[in-house]
CSV table of C-alpha atoms in Angstrom, one decimal:
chain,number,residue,atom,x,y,z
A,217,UNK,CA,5.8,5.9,16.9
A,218,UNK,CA,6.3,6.9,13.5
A,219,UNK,CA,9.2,4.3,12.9
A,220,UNK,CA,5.9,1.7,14.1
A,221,UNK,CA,3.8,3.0,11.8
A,222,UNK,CA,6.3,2.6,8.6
A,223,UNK,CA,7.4,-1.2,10.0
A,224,UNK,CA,2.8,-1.6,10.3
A,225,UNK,CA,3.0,-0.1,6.5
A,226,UNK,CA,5.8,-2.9,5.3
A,227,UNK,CA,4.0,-5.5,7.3
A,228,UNK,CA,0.6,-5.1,5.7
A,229,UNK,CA,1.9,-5.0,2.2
A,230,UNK,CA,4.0,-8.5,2.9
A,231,UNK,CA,1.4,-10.3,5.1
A,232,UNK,CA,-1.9,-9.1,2.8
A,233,UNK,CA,-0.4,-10.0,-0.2
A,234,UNK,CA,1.0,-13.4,0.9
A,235,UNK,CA,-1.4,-14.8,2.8
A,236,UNK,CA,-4.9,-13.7,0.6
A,237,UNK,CA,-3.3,-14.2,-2.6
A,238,UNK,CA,-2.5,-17.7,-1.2
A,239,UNK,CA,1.4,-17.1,-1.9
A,240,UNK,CA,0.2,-15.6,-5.0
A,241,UNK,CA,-2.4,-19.0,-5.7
A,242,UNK,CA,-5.7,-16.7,-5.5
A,243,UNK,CA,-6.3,-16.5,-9.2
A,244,UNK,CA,-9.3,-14.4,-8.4
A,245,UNK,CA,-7.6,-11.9,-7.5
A,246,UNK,CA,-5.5,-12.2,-11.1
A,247,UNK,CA,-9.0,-12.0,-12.8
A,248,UNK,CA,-10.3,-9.2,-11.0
A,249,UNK,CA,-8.0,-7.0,-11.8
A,250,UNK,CA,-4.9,-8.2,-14.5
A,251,UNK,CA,-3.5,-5.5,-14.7
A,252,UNK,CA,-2.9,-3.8,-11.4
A,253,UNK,CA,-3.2,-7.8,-9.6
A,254,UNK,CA,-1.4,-9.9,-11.6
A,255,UNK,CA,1.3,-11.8,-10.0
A,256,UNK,CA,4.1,-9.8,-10.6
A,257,UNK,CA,1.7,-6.8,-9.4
A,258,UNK,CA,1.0,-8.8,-6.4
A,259,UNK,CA,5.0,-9.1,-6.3
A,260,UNK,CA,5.8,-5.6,-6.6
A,261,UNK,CA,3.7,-5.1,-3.3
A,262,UNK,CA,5.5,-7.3,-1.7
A,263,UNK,CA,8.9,-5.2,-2.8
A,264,UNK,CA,7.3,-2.1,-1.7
A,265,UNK,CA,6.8,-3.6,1.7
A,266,UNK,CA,10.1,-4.6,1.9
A,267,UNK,CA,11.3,-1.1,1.0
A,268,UNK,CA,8.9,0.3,3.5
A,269,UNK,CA,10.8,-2.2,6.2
A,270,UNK,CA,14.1,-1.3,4.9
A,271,UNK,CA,14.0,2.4,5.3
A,272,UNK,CA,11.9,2.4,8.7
A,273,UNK,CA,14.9,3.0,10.7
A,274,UNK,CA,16.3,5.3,8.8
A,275,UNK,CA,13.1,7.9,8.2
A,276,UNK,CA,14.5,10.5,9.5
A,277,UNK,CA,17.2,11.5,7.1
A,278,UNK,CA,14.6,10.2,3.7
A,279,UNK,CA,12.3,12.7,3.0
A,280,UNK,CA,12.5,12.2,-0.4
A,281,UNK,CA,11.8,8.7,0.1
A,282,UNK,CA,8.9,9.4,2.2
A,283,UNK,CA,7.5,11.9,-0.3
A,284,UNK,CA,7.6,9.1,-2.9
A,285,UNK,CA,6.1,6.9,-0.7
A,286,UNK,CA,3.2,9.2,-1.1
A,287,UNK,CA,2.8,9.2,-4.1
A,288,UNK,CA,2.9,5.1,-4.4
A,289,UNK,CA,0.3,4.9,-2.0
A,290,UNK,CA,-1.8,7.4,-3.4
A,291,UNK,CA,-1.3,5.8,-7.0
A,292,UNK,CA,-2.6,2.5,-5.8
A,293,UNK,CA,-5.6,4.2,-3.6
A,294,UNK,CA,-7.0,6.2,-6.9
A,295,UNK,CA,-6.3,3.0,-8.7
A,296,UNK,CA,-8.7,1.4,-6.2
A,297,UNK,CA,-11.1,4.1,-5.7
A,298,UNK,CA,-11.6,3.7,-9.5
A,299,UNK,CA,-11.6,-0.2,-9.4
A,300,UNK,CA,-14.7,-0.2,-6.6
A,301,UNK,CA,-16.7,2.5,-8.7
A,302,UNK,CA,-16.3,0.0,-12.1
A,303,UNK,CA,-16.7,-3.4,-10.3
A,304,UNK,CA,-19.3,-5.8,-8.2
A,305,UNK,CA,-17.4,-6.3,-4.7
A,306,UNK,CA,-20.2,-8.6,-4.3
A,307,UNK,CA,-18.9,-11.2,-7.1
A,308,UNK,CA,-15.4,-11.3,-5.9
A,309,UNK,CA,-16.8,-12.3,-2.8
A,310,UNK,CA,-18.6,-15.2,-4.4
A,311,UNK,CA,-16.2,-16.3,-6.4
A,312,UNK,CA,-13.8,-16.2,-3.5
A,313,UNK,CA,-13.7,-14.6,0.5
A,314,UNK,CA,-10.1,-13.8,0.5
A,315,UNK,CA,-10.2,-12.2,-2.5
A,316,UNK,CA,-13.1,-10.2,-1.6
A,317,UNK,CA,-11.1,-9.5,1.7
A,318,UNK,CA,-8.3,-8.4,-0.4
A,319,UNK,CA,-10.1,-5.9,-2.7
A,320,UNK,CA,-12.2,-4.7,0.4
A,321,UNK,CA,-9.0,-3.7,2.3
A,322,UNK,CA,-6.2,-2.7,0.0
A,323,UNK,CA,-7.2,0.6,-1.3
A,324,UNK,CA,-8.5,1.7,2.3
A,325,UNK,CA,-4.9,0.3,3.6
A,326,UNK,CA,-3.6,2.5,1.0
A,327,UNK,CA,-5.3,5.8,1.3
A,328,UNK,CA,-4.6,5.3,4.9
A,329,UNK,CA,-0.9,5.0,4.5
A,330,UNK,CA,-0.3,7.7,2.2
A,331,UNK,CA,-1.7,10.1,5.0
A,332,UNK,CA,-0.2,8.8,7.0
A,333,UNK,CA,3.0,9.6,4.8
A,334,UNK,CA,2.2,12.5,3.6
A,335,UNK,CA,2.3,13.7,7.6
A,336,UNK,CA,6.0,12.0,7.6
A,337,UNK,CA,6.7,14.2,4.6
A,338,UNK,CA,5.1,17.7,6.1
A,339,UNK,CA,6.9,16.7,9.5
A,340,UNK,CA,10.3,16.2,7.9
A,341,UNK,CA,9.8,19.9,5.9
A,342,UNK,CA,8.7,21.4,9.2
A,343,UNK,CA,12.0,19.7,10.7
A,344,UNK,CA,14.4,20.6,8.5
A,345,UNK,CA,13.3,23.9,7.9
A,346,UNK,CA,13.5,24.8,11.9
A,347,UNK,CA,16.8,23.1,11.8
């Protein structure tokens, strides 16, 4: 179950950056956020899912990696927390739906994810130490 839930983790950061950036075409999302959402922001997503998908059979013995995993996915959920407090959803969604679909999702995706870690991580201490 949990080695699902890491493969679900690598799948959304692939499949939600590729297909509502457009293969990284939206230039909404660019201008909504350039720093965080530029391409090679939207890129490094894409890496992080791939590292998610790489280590997913191999969780057991990374608890490291998990642990860091929480904290990337708690980086980009603050990040995003912050973002929705400064900004109008509202426009992104008039300039463009995808985009708006993006921002709407990724920081809940995120905060999601790094409970969902951070369980990994406590479950791994708890392992280890009974071990």
């Amino acid at each position: 179950m949990l080695k699902k839930g890491i493969y679900l983790s690598g799948i959304m950061n692939i499949g939600g950056v590729l297909v509502l950036s457009r293969l990284f075409t939206n230039k909404v999302i660019n201008e909504a956020d350039p720093v965080v959402m530029s391409n090679f922001g939207l890129l490094m997503i894409v890496v992080w899912g791939l590292v998610f998908l790489a280590v997913a059979s191999k969780w057991e013995h990374l608890k490291w990696v998990i642990g860091a995993f929480v904290i990337e996915k708690f980086i980009y959920g603050f990040t995003w927390t912050k973002w929705m407090i400064n900004n109008e959803l509202s426009s992104i969604y008039e300039a463009d739906t995808m985009a708006g679909i993006f921002f709407t999702i990724y920081g809940l995706n995120d905060w999601l994810f790094c409970i969902f870690y951070f369980v990994v991580f406590i479950y791994l201490n708890k392992v280890q130490i009974n071990s």
